mmCIF file of C-alpha atoms in Angstrom:
data_model
loop_
_atom_site.group_PDB
_atom_site.id
_atom_site.type_symbol
_atom_site.label_atom_id
_atom_site.label_comp_id
_atom_site.label_asym_id
_atom_site.label_seq_id
_atom_site.Cartn_x
_atom_site.Cartn_y
_atom_site.Cartn_z
ATOM 1 C CA UNK A 2 3.706 3.171 -21.928
ATOM 2 C CA UNK A 3 0.357 1.754 -22.910
ATOM 3 C CA UNK A 4 -1.584 5.013 -22.713
ATOM 4 C CA UNK A 5 0.384 6.571 -25.588
ATOM 5 C CA UNK A 6 -0.357 3.817 -28.117
ATOM 6 C CA UNK A 7 -3.301 4.570 -30.449
ATOM 7 C CA UNK A 8 -6.413 2.525 -29.805
ATOM 8 C CA UNK A 9 -9.557 2.304 -31.817
ATOM 9 C CA UNK A 10 -12.370 1.655 -29.349
ATOM 10 C CA UNK A 11 -16.058 1.509 -30.117
ATOM 11 C CA UNK A 12 -19.206 1.954 -28.109
ATOM 12 C CA UNK A 13 -19.763 -1.748 -28.424
ATOM 13 C CA UNK A 14 -16.212 -2.708 -27.567
ATOM 14 C CA UNK A 15 -15.962 -5.925 -25.583
ATOM 15 C CA UNK A 16 -12.321 -5.591 -24.616
ATOM 16 C CA UNK A 17 -11.553 -4.127 -21.186
ATOM 17 C CA UNK A 18 -10.089 -0.641 -21.239
ATOM 18 C CA UNK A 19 -6.359 -0.569 -20.540
ATOM 19 C CA UNK A 20 -5.176 0.934 -17.261
ATOM 20 C CA UNK A 21 -3.000 3.358 -19.204
ATOM 21 C CA UNK A 22 -5.964 4.758 -21.117
ATOM 22 C CA UNK A 23 -7.995 5.080 -17.933
ATOM 23 C CA UNK A 24 -5.079 6.974 -16.365
ATOM 24 C CA UNK A 25 -4.860 9.280 -19.365
ATOM 25 C CA UNK A 26 -8.579 10.102 -19.260
ATOM 26 C CA UNK A 27 -8.697 10.571 -15.478
ATOM 27 C CA UNK A 28 -5.577 12.755 -15.483
ATOM 28 C CA UNK A 29 -6.866 14.819 -18.373
ATOM 29 C CA UNK A 30 -10.181 15.450 -16.652
ATOM 30 C CA UNK A 31 -8.536 16.364 -13.353
ATOM 31 C CA UNK A 32 -5.790 18.647 -14.690
ATOM 32 C CA UNK A 33 -8.124 20.520 -17.024
ATOM 33 C CA UNK A 34 -10.864 21.203 -14.449
ATOM 34 C CA UNK A 35 -8.213 22.151 -11.870
ATOM 35 C CA UNK A 36 -7.373 25.148 -14.090
ATOM 36 C CA UNK A 37 -10.626 26.774 -12.990
ATOM 37 C CA UNK A 38 -9.663 26.801 -9.323
ATOM 38 C CA UNK A 39 -5.936 27.533 -9.227
ATOM 39 C CA UNK A 40 -6.477 31.295 -8.953
ATOM 40 C CA UNK A 41 -8.699 31.280 -5.878
ATOM 41 C CA UNK A 42 -6.049 30.927 -3.098
ATOM 42 C CA UNK A 43 -3.707 33.302 -4.986
ATOM 43 C CA UNK A 44 -5.964 36.343 -5.320
ATOM 44 C CA UNK A 45 -4.314 38.303 -2.485
ATOM 45 C CA UNK A 46 -0.772 37.979 -3.862
ATOM 46 C CA UNK A 47 -1.977 38.478 -7.441
ATOM 47 C CA UNK A 48 -3.632 41.763 -6.571
ATOM 48 C CA UNK A 49 -0.611 43.199 -4.776
ATOM 49 C CA UNK A 50 1.764 41.983 -7.472
ATOM 50 C CA UNK A 51 0.028 43.713 -10.401
ATOM 51 C CA UNK A 52 -1.452 46.608 -8.431
ATOM 52 C CA UNK A 53 -5.085 45.659 -8.845
ATOM 53 C CA UNK A 54 -7.925 46.439 -6.441
ATOM 54 C CA UNK A 55 -9.658 43.704 -4.484
ATOM 55 C CA UNK A 56 -12.770 44.222 -6.636
ATOM 56 C CA UNK A 57 -10.843 43.888 -9.916
ATOM 57 C CA UNK A 58 -8.890 40.802 -8.862
ATOM 58 C CA UNK A 59 -12.073 39.285 -7.425
ATOM 59 C CA UNK A 60 -13.431 39.156 -10.975
ATOM 60 C CA UNK A 61 -10.738 36.651 -11.980
ATOM 61 C CA UNK A 62 -12.460 33.528 -10.501
ATOM 62 C CA UNK A 63 -15.905 34.934 -11.376
ATOM 63 C CA UNK A 64 -15.010 35.263 -15.038
ATOM 64 C CA UNK A 65 -13.441 31.819 -15.012
ATOM 65 C CA UNK A 66 -16.619 30.245 -13.648
ATOM 66 C CA UNK A 67 -18.714 32.199 -16.144
ATOM 67 C CA UNK A 68 -16.547 30.993 -18.994
ATOM 68 C CA UNK A 69 -16.879 27.406 -17.766
ATOM 69 C CA UNK A 70 -20.646 27.628 -17.528
ATOM 70 C CA UNK A 71 -20.994 29.102 -20.995
ATOM 71 C CA UNK A 72 -18.513 26.526 -22.367
ATOM 72 C CA UNK A 73 -20.564 23.636 -21.028
ATOM 73 C CA UNK A 74 -23.697 25.061 -22.607
ATOM 74 C CA UNK A 75 -22.246 26.275 -25.939
ATOM 75 C CA UNK A 76 -19.219 24.054 -26.634
ATOM 76 C CA UNK A 77 -19.733 20.689 -24.981
ATOM 77 C CA UNK A 78 -22.598 19.620 -27.362
ATOM 78 C CA UNK A 79 -20.123 19.828 -30.276
ATOM 79 C CA UNK A 80 -18.831 16.411 -29.173
ATOM 80 C CA UNK A 81 -21.839 14.803 -30.861
ATOM 81 C CA UNK A 82 -21.227 16.699 -34.106
ATOM 82 C CA UNK A 83 -17.428 16.450 -34.546
ATOM 83 C CA UNK A 84 -14.614 14.065 -33.731
ATOM 84 C CA UNK A 85 -14.166 14.172 -29.955
ATOM 85 C CA UNK A 86 -10.446 13.520 -30.288
ATOM 86 C CA UNK A 87 -9.978 16.629 -32.373
ATOM 87 C CA UNK A 88 -12.052 18.705 -29.947
ATOM 88 C CA UNK A 89 -10.001 17.429 -27.021
ATOM 89 C CA UNK A 90 -6.722 18.276 -28.778
ATOM 90 C CA UNK A 91 -7.853 21.754 -29.790
ATOM 91 C CA UNK A 92 -9.131 22.618 -26.314
ATOM 92 C CA UNK A 93 -5.979 21.281 -24.682
ATOM 93 C CA UNK A 94 -3.827 23.484 -26.907
ATOM 94 C CA UNK A 95 -6.010 26.571 -26.293
ATOM 95 C CA UNK A 96 -6.184 25.952 -22.545
ATOM 96 C CA UNK A 97 -2.402 25.613 -22.332
ATOM 97 C CA UNK A 98 -1.935 28.850 -24.248
ATOM 98 C CA UNK A 99 -4.491 30.655 -22.057
ATOM 99 C CA UNK A 100 -2.728 29.539 -18.877
ATOM 100 C CA UNK A 101 0.619 30.578 -20.312
ATOM 101 C CA UNK A 102 -0.723 34.037 -21.018
ATOM 102 C CA UNK A 103 -2.094 34.199 -17.497
ATOM 103 C CA UNK A 104 1.381 33.571 -16.188
ATOM 104 C CA UNK A 105 2.882 36.484 -18.123
ATOM 105 C CA UNK A 106 -0.111 38.877 -17.961
ATOM 106 C CA UNK A 107 1.266 42.386 -17.150
ATOM 107 C CA UNK A 108 -2.001 43.863 -15.897
ATOM 108 C CA UNK A 109 -5.410 42.929 -14.509
ATOM 109 C CA UNK A 110 -7.249 43.607 -17.753
ATOM 110 C CA UNK A 111 -5.437 40.889 -19.708
ATOM 111 C CA UNK A 112 -5.612 38.562 -16.725
ATOM 112 C CA UNK A 113 -9.426 38.921 -16.621
ATOM 113 C CA UNK A 114 -9.727 38.183 -20.358
ATOM 114 C CA UNK A 115 -7.439 35.186 -20.023
ATOM 115 C CA UNK A 116 -9.453 33.932 -17.021
ATOM 116 C CA UNK A 117 -12.615 33.820 -19.129
ATOM 117 C CA UNK A 118 -10.728 31.913 -21.852
ATOM 118 C CA UNK A 119 -9.457 29.458 -19.234
ATOM 119 C CA UNK A 120 -13.026 28.748 -18.184
ATOM 120 C CA UNK A 121 -14.202 28.201 -21.758
ATOM 121 C CA UNK A 122 -11.416 25.815 -22.705
ATOM 122 C CA UNK A 123 -11.344 23.950 -19.346
ATOM 123 C CA UNK A 124 -14.589 22.319 -20.516
ATOM 124 C CA UNK A 125 -12.120 19.880 -22.061
ATOM 125 C CA UNK A 126 -12.996 17.822 -18.964
ATOM 126 C CA UNK A 127 -16.594 17.544 -20.158
ATOM 127 C CA UNK A 128 -15.431 16.136 -23.514
ATOM 128 C CA UNK A 129 -13.229 13.530 -21.861
ATOM 129 C CA UNK A 130 -16.026 12.004 -19.791
ATOM 130 C CA UNK A 131 -18.353 11.123 -22.746
ATOM 131 C CA UNK A 132 -15.273 9.881 -24.609
ATOM 132 C CA UNK A 133 -14.543 7.510 -21.728
ATOM 133 C CA UNK A 134 -18.146 6.272 -21.725
ATOM 134 C CA UNK A 135 -17.936 5.602 -25.467
ATOM 135 C CA UNK A 136 -14.641 3.713 -25.294
ATOM 136 C CA UNK A 137 -15.599 1.597 -22.261
ATOM 137 C CA UNK A 138 -17.349 -1.754 -22.807
ATOM 138 C CA UNK A 139 -20.923 -1.596 -21.556
ATOM 139 C CA UNK A 140 -20.328 -4.073 -18.709
ATOM 140 C CA UNK A 141 -17.720 -1.813 -17.075
ATOM 141 C CA UNK A 142 -18.932 1.613 -18.161
ATOM 142 C CA UNK A 143 -19.811 2.621 -14.573
ATOM 143 C CA UNK A 144 -16.342 1.659 -13.307
ATOM 144 C CA UNK A 145 -14.597 3.577 -16.076
ATOM 145 C CA UNK A 146 -16.767 6.695 -15.639
ATOM 146 C CA UNK A 147 -16.170 6.451 -11.890
ATOM 147 C CA UNK A 148 -12.421 6.393 -12.377
ATOM 148 C CA UNK A 149 -12.498 9.414 -14.698
ATOM 149 C CA UNK A 150 -14.792 11.316 -12.347
ATOM 150 C CA UNK A 151 -12.444 10.564 -9.473
ATOM 151 C CA UNK A 152 -9.723 12.296 -11.433
ATOM 152 C CA UNK A 153 -12.042 15.218 -12.101
ATOM 153 C CA UNK A 154 -13.134 15.639 -8.469
ATOM 154 C CA UNK A 155 -9.553 15.269 -7.198
ATOM 155 C CA UNK A 156 -8.592 18.041 -9.596
ATOM 156 C CA UNK A 157 -11.270 20.291 -8.053
ATOM 157 C CA UNK A 158 -10.490 19.432 -4.420
ATOM 158 C CA UNK A 159 -6.657 19.448 -4.643
ATOM 159 C CA UNK A 160 -6.187 22.396 -6.991
ATOM 160 C CA UNK A 161 -6.555 25.003 -4.249
ATOM 161 C CA UNK A 162 -4.122 23.209 -1.979
ATOM 162 C CA UNK A 163 -1.509 22.840 -4.719
ATOM 163 C CA UNK A 164 -1.804 26.403 -5.989
ATOM 164 C CA UNK A 165 -1.548 27.831 -2.493
ATOM 165 C CA UNK A 166 1.703 25.956 -1.831
ATOM 166 C CA UNK A 167 3.243 26.759 -5.205
ATOM 167 C CA UNK A 168 2.297 30.450 -4.996
ATOM 168 C CA UNK A 169 3.699 30.751 -1.505
ATOM 169 C CA UNK A 170 7.086 29.263 -2.443
ATOM 170 C CA UNK A 171 7.521 30.196 -6.118
ATOM 171 C CA UNK A 172 5.006 32.952 -6.880
ATOM 172 C CA UNK A 173 1.576 32.936 -8.512
ATOM 173 C CA UNK A 174 2.989 33.183 -12.051
ATOM 174 C CA UNK A 175 4.834 29.892 -11.544
ATOM 175 C CA UNK A 176 1.512 28.181 -10.862
ATOM 176 C CA UNK A 177 0.142 29.285 -14.206
ATOM 177 C CA UNK A 178 3.292 28.032 -15.934
ATOM 178 C CA UNK A 179 3.106 24.657 -14.244
ATOM 179 C CA UNK A 180 -0.580 24.370 -15.139
ATOM 180 C CA UNK A 181 0.129 25.248 -18.778
ATOM 181 C CA UNK A 182 2.868 22.623 -18.997
ATOM 182 C CA UNK A 183 0.660 19.938 -17.381
ATOM 183 C CA UNK A 184 -2.193 20.527 -19.821
ATOM 184 C CA UNK A 185 0.238 20.550 -22.765
ATOM 185 C CA UNK A 186 1.542 17.138 -21.679
ATOM 186 C CA UNK A 187 -2.017 15.825 -21.452
ATOM 187 C CA UNK A 188 -2.589 17.126 -25.002
ATOM 188 C CA UNK A 189 0.446 15.282 -26.330
ATOM 189 C CA UNK A 190 -0.583 12.059 -24.570
ATOM 190 C CA UNK A 191 -4.143 12.402 -25.945
ATOM 191 C CA UNK A 192 -2.756 12.965 -29.467
ATOM 192 C CA UNK A 193 -0.826 9.732 -29.246
ATOM 193 C CA UNK A 194 -3.284 7.653 -27.210
ATOM 194 C CA UNK A 195 -6.855 8.514 -28.223
ATOM 195 C CA UNK A 196 -8.661 7.108 -31.255
ATOM 196 C CA UNK A 197 -10.740 9.172 -33.587
ATOM 197 C CA UNK A 198 -14.515 9.221 -32.899
ATOM 198 C CA UNK A 199 -17.172 9.165 -35.558
ATOM 199 C CA UNK A 200 -19.683 12.023 -35.247
ATOM 200 C CA UNK A 201 -23.137 10.806 -34.304
ATOM 201 C CA UNK A 202 -25.198 13.448 -36.131
ATOM 202 C CA UNK A 203 -24.992 16.131 -38.814
ATOM 203 C CA UNK A 204 -27.133 18.835 -37.118
ATOM 204 C CA UNK A 205 -26.229 22.462 -37.601
ATOM 205 C CA UNK A 206 -24.840 24.266 -34.562
ATOM 206 C CA UNK A 207 -28.152 26.067 -33.904
ATOM 207 C CA UNK A 208 -30.084 22.785 -34.198
ATOM 208 C CA UNK A 209 -27.577 21.085 -31.939
ATOM 209 C CA UNK A 210 -28.165 23.621 -29.175
ATOM 210 C CA UNK A 211 -31.919 23.520 -29.750
ATOM 211 C CA UNK A 212 -31.859 19.763 -29.301
ATOM 212 C CA UNK A 213 -30.827 20.251 -25.662
ATOM 213 C CA UNK A 214 -34.373 21.318 -24.873
ATOM 214 C CA UNK A 215 -35.762 18.421 -26.878
ATOM 215 C CA UNK A 216 -33.671 15.934 -24.924
ATOM 216 C CA UNK A 217 -34.846 17.503 -21.674
ATOM 217 C CA UNK A 218 -38.511 17.245 -22.731
ATOM 218 C CA UNK A 219 -38.185 13.734 -24.136
ATOM 219 C CA UNK A 220 -36.345 11.911 -21.343
ATOM 220 C CA UNK A 221 -37.716 11.781 -17.849
ATOM 221 C CA UNK A 222 -34.616 9.912 -16.708
ATOM 222 C CA UNK A 223 -32.492 12.914 -17.717
ATOM 223 C CA UNK A 224 -34.758 15.345 -15.810
ATOM 224 C CA UNK A 225 -34.670 13.219 -12.652
ATOM 225 C CA UNK A 226 -30.922 12.864 -12.798
ATOM 226 C CA UNK A 227 -30.340 16.547 -13.422
ATOM 227 C CA UNK A 228 -32.749 17.612 -10.654
ATOM 228 C CA UNK A 229 -31.303 15.223 -8.048
ATOM 229 C CA UNK A 230 -27.705 16.093 -8.873
ATOM 230 C CA UNK A 231 -28.548 19.787 -8.824
ATOM 231 C CA UNK A 232 -30.082 19.429 -5.350
ATOM 232 C CA UNK A 233 -27.024 17.607 -4.024
ATOM 233 C CA UNK A 234 -24.800 20.339 -5.530
ATOM 234 C CA UNK A 235 -26.683 22.987 -3.489
ATOM 235 C CA UNK A 236 -25.517 21.471 -0.222
ATOM 236 C CA UNK A 237 -22.039 20.598 -1.552
ATOM 237 C CA UNK A 238 -21.406 24.163 -2.651
ATOM 238 C CA UNK A 239 -22.975 25.728 0.418
ATOM 239 C CA UNK A 240 -20.566 23.783 2.639
ATOM 240 C CA UNK A 241 -17.347 24.483 0.702
ATOM 241 C CA UNK A 242 -18.134 28.134 -0.011
ATOM 242 C CA UNK A 243 -18.671 28.939 3.702
ATOM 243 C CA UNK A 244 -16.221 26.592 5.423
ATOM 244 C CA UNK A 245 -13.231 28.988 5.355
ATOM 245 C CA UNK A 246 -15.324 31.834 6.768
ATOM 246 C CA UNK A 247 -16.697 29.609 9.548
ATOM 247 C CA UNK A 248 -13.208 28.307 10.516
ATOM 248 C CA UNK A 249 -11.843 31.832 10.549
ATOM 249 C CA UNK A 250 -14.316 32.913 13.247
ATOM 250 C CA UNK A 251 -14.809 31.888 16.860
ATOM 251 C CA UNK A 252 -14.090 29.451 18.394
ATOM 252 C CA UNK A 253 -11.554 28.168 15.820
ATOM 253 C CA UNK A 254 -9.738 31.227 14.443
ATOM 254 C CA UNK A 255 -8.044 29.138 11.776
ATOM 255 C CA UNK A 256 -6.542 30.372 8.505
ATOM 256 C CA UNK A 257 -6.998 29.357 4.853
ATOM 257 C CA UNK A 258 -4.509 26.462 5.214
ATOM 258 C CA UNK A 259 -6.951 24.712 7.534
ATOM 259 C CA UNK A 260 -9.741 24.970 4.950
ATOM 260 C CA UNK A 261 -7.361 23.461 2.435
ATOM 261 C CA UNK A 262 -6.736 20.547 4.782
ATOM 262 C CA UNK A 263 -10.470 19.846 4.772
ATOM 263 C CA UNK A 264 -10.205 19.693 1.005
ATOM 264 C CA UNK A 265 -7.833 16.773 1.466
ATOM 265 C CA UNK A 266 -10.490 15.065 3.637
ATOM 266 C CA UNK A 267 -12.987 15.533 0.831
ATOM 267 C CA UNK A 268 -10.513 14.111 -1.652
ATOM 268 C CA UNK A 269 -10.330 10.930 0.417
ATOM 269 C CA UNK A 270 -14.044 10.456 -0.071
ATOM 270 C CA UNK A 271 -13.707 10.987 -3.837
ATOM 271 C CA UNK A 272 -11.424 7.960 -4.094
ATOM 272 C CA UNK A 273 -14.456 5.739 -3.522
ATOM 273 C CA UNK A 274 -15.982 6.637 -6.883
ATOM 274 C CA UNK A 275 -14.637 3.620 -8.825
ATOM 275 C CA UNK A 276 -16.241 1.374 -6.218
ATOM 276 C CA UNK A 277 -19.545 3.143 -6.845
ATOM 277 C CA UNK A 278 -19.050 2.522 -10.528
ATOM 278 C CA UNK A 279 -18.537 -1.212 -9.983
ATOM 279 C CA UNK A 280 -21.699 -1.363 -7.835
ATOM 280 C CA UNK A 281 -23.598 0.434 -10.611
ATOM 281 C CA UNK A 282 -22.278 -2.092 -13.161
ATOM 282 C CA UNK A 283 -23.399 -5.010 -11.011
ATOM 283 C CA UNK A 284 -26.664 -3.880 -9.436
ATOM 284 C CA UNK A 285 -27.697 -0.962 -11.627
ATOM 285 C CA UNK A 286 -27.068 2.787 -11.275
ATOM 286 C CA UNK A 287 -30.514 3.465 -9.750
ATOM 287 C CA UNK A 288 -29.426 1.678 -6.544
ATOM 288 C CA UNK A 289 -26.256 3.754 -6.367
ATOM 289 C CA UNK A 290 -28.118 7.049 -6.769
ATOM 290 C CA UNK A 291 -30.179 6.251 -3.667
ATOM 291 C CA UNK A 292 -27.181 5.079 -1.674
ATOM 292 C CA UNK A 293 -25.193 8.183 -2.638
ATOM 293 C CA UNK A 294 -27.985 10.642 -1.909
ATOM 294 C CA UNK A 295 -28.769 8.928 1.381
ATOM 295 C CA UNK A 296 -25.107 8.974 2.471
ATOM 296 C CA UNK A 297 -24.837 12.673 1.553
ATOM 297 C CA UNK A 298 -27.920 13.533 3.614
ATOM 298 C CA UNK A 299 -26.749 11.462 6.586
ATOM 299 C CA UNK A 300 -23.251 13.025 6.481
ATOM 300 C CA UNK A 301 -24.642 16.527 6.517
ATOM 301 C CA UNK A 302 -27.136 15.650 9.226
ATOM 302 C CA UNK A 303 -24.393 14.452 11.597
ATOM 303 C CA UNK A 304 -22.846 17.936 11.482
ATOM 304 C CA UNK A 305 -25.983 19.355 13.085
ATOM 305 C CA UNK A 306 -24.634 17.997 16.376
ATOM 306 C CA UNK A 307 -21.463 20.096 16.163
ATOM 307 C CA UNK A 308 -22.612 23.007 18.440
ATOM 308 C CA UNK A 309 -22.834 20.598 21.383
ATOM 309 C CA UNK A 310 -19.240 19.311 21.004
ATOM 310 C CA UNK A 311 -15.923 20.676 22.101
ATOM 311 C CA UNK A 312 -14.131 22.645 19.337
ATOM 312 C CA UNK A 313 -11.535 19.916 18.699
ATOM 313 C CA UNK A 314 -14.210 17.238 18.519
ATOM 314 C CA UNK A 315 -16.289 19.514 16.249
ATOM 315 C CA UNK A 316 -13.441 19.695 13.735
ATOM 316 C CA UNK A 317 -13.151 15.900 13.644
ATOM 317 C CA UNK A 318 -16.908 15.590 13.108
ATOM 318 C CA UNK A 319 -16.793 18.117 10.240
ATOM 319 C CA UNK A 320 -13.868 16.289 8.640
ATOM 320 C CA UNK A 321 -15.665 12.964 8.876
ATOM 321 C CA UNK A 322 -18.789 14.551 7.418
ATOM 322 C CA UNK A 323 -16.764 15.990 4.546
ATOM 323 C CA UNK A 324 -15.424 12.544 3.687
ATOM 324 C CA UNK A 325 -18.937 11.078 3.803
ATOM 325 C CA UNK A 326 -20.773 13.693 1.769
ATOM 326 C CA UNK A 327 -17.991 13.962 -0.825
ATOM 327 C CA UNK A 328 -18.196 10.203 -1.307
ATOM 328 C CA UNK A 329 -21.982 10.337 -1.455
ATOM 329 C CA UNK A 330 -22.017 13.228 -3.971
ATOM 330 C CA UNK A 331 -19.435 11.458 -6.154
ATOM 331 C CA UNK A 332 -21.313 8.145 -6.033
ATOM 332 C CA UNK A 333 -24.494 9.870 -7.115
ATOM 333 C CA UNK A 334 -22.807 11.767 -9.935
ATOM 334 C CA UNK A 335 -21.142 8.614 -11.303
ATOM 335 C CA UNK A 336 -24.456 6.750 -11.180
ATOM 336 C CA UNK A 337 -26.302 9.666 -12.821
ATOM 337 C CA UNK A 338 -23.798 9.827 -15.615
ATOM 338 C CA UNK A 339 -24.046 6.069 -16.152
ATOM 339 C CA UNK A 340 -27.837 6.467 -16.358
ATOM 340 C CA UNK A 341 -27.669 9.465 -18.695
ATOM 341 C CA UNK A 342 -25.042 7.970 -21.035
ATOM 342 C CA UNK A 343 -27.316 4.938 -21.491
ATOM 343 C CA UNK A 344 -30.264 7.029 -22.664
ATOM 344 C CA UNK A 345 -28.944 7.717 -26.189
ATOM 345 C CA UNK A 346 -25.327 6.919 -27.179
ATOM 346 C CA UNK A 347 -25.620 9.303 -30.126
ATOM 347 C CA UNK A 348 -26.282 12.269 -27.804
ATOM 348 C CA UNK A 349 -23.858 11.629 -24.966
ATOM 349 C CA UNK A 350 -22.136 15.007 -25.180
ATOM 350 C CA UNK A 351 -25.423 16.887 -25.103
ATOM 351 C CA UNK A 352 -26.868 14.715 -22.338
ATOM 352 C CA UNK A 353 -23.741 15.348 -20.255
ATOM 353 C CA UNK A 354 -24.028 19.069 -20.981
ATOM 354 C CA UNK A 355 -27.576 19.173 -19.639
ATOM 355 C CA UNK A 356 -26.610 17.258 -16.517
ATOM 356 C CA UNK A 357 -23.675 19.506 -15.753
ATOM 357 C CA UNK A 358 -25.509 22.752 -16.466
ATOM 358 C CA UNK A 359 -28.089 21.764 -13.864
ATOM 359 C CA UNK A 360 -25.299 20.731 -11.498
ATOM 360 C CA UNK A 361 -23.580 24.081 -12.033
ATOM 361 C CA UNK A 362 -26.887 25.921 -11.356
ATOM 362 C CA UNK A 363 -27.185 23.995 -8.109
ATOM 363 C CA UNK A 364 -23.639 24.927 -7.116
ATOM 364 C CA UNK A 365 -24.291 28.632 -7.870
ATOM 365 C CA UNK A 366 -27.484 28.571 -5.792
ATOM 366 C CA UNK A 367 -25.613 26.780 -2.980
ATOM 367 C CA UNK A 368 -22.792 29.291 -2.912
ATOM 368 C CA UNK A 369 -25.130 32.270 -2.840
ATOM 369 C CA UNK A 370 -27.627 30.824 -0.357
ATOM 370 C CA UNK A 371 -24.857 29.377 1.871
ATOM 371 C CA UNK A 372 -23.226 32.746 2.336
ATOM 372 C CA UNK A 373 -26.559 34.398 3.077
ATOM 373 C CA UNK A 374 -27.619 31.707 5.538
ATOM 374 C CA UNK A 375 -24.252 31.796 7.355
ATOM 375 C CA UNK A 376 -24.397 35.584 7.778
ATOM 376 C CA UNK A 377 -27.979 35.543 9.128
ATOM 377 C CA UNK A 378 -28.323 32.312 11.088
ATOM 378 C CA UNK A 379 -24.915 30.731 11.447
ATOM 379 C CA UNK A 380 -23.177 27.471 10.560
ATOM 380 C CA UNK A 381 -25.921 25.161 11.942
ATOM 381 C CA UNK A 382 -28.328 26.744 9.410
ATOM 382 C CA UNK A 383 -25.846 26.041 6.609
ATOM 383 C CA UNK A 384 -25.691 22.356 7.547
ATOM 384 C CA UNK A 385 -29.449 22.257 7.818
ATOM 385 C CA UNK A 386 -29.738 23.736 4.306
ATOM 386 C CA UNK A 387 -27.329 21.109 3.005
ATOM 387 C CA UNK A 388 -29.141 18.290 4.792
ATOM 388 C CA UNK A 389 -32.493 19.442 3.408
ATOM 389 C CA UNK A 390 -31.287 19.673 -0.201
ATOM 390 C CA UNK A 391 -29.672 16.219 0.009
ATOM 391 C CA UNK A 392 -32.872 14.721 1.461
ATOM 392 C CA UNK A 393 -34.803 16.322 -1.413
ATOM 393 C CA UNK A 394 -32.428 14.618 -3.870
ATOM 394 C CA UNK A 395 -32.964 11.294 -2.078
ATOM 395 C CA UNK A 396 -36.743 11.689 -2.394
ATOM 396 C CA UNK A 397 -36.409 12.472 -6.120
ATOM 397 C CA UNK A 398 -34.506 9.171 -6.543
ATOM 398 C CA UNK A 399 -37.116 7.291 -4.512
ATOM 399 C CA UNK A 400 -39.957 8.310 -6.809
ATOM 400 C CA UNK A 401 -40.417 5.544 -9.371
ATOM 401 C CA UNK A 402 -39.525 6.706 -12.857
ATOM 402 C CA UNK A 403 -40.581 5.504 -16.249
ATOM 403 C CA UNK A 404 -38.385 2.871 -17.879
ATOM 404 C CA UNK A 405 -35.554 4.481 -19.749
ATOM 405 C CA UNK A 406 -35.898 4.357 -23.555
ATOM 406 C CA UNK A 407 -33.830 1.829 -25.428
ATOM 407 C CA UNK A 408 -30.446 3.061 -26.542
ATOM 408 C CA UNK A 409 -29.817 3.544 -30.233
ATOM 409 C CA UNK A 410 -27.543 1.034 -31.943
ATOM 410 C CA UNK A 411 -24.080 0.992 -30.411
ATOM 411 C CA UNK A 412 -22.355 1.672 -33.692
ATOM 412 C CA UNK A 413 -23.859 5.144 -33.771
ATOM 413 C CA UNK A 414 -21.193 6.471 -31.460
ATOM 414 C CA UNK A 415 -18.355 4.180 -32.295
ATOM 415 C CA UNK A 416 -14.858 5.277 -33.083
ATOM 416 C CA UNK A 417 -13.577 5.099 -36.651
#
């Protein structure tokens, strides 16, 4: 198989990336980030199985998300200081071990500790994306990043559906075992298929983290991308964090399986990301950011009509909107990453860390504000919040920005 043969790509590589290597990178991103979300549909059975209270077991996904956020901030920048291949292999091994321990955890205390470790090491996904941007030839970087990000988003959207089915038929511990095995296989494939990457700087760890603020202050293109993606993430998270609650109430009275089915609708939208990458390669990522943000806002806005429709028609409208805004959010993210990775090839890991920290902040704000808005004003107010945040992102992208600085020489981030 082509993806298990060592390649030695460079940032200036003119050869197209093999389909096997693209599959490896997309699968690695999707399976690693999925580890963060497997536990969410299984919390009820996990609590009863190990005798934990609802409050204690509710900390499992919280600690996982906290670990992931800290990992993006504290670990992802290391990709500019050390060989990315080595980092990917170490994180894959540690993530596999953490998931294995989760599957055999005898009590809630160990499960909580393991959940935090899963979040930290699942940032493997954020090392794979800059690696893909480095290995891809410049003319198809958007397409390659789009393919990898499709894998990542599919991992997020499908993880809850898969874990719910596996837990129902084989138990929640089986899901952890399956996840551990899948990440271990990705680690073996990466060991055989990825080249080594030359570090792009020799900064100390403290200086490396401090440079995140310098990059933010220096590059207006980074600030615009981070702000716009953060605003889109507010609406994205507000929708998905309140959907199950809304469907459970009148007039639908649907269970968690129905919310999972909407996740499949969102996954259909994510499949359009490679197309967005090709458009970015041909016409420039700036155009795609506006198209994506506009499609996201329009998709959310159509849901404002749902109160005037019959319940069955309302469900179809929400499903269509989910496809549209997931596609729009993914298009915008791919374009933003293409923009950000072009700012400075020697700082791709740190630039990606800044972008995703802001995206995570937006998702956290969206989850909190969505729940509050739903409780006080109902579902229409949630869709209005999502529409407003997406329109704000569209306006950010419409404001003319300064020309992005010239990238440093391509060999700065080449593989050995």
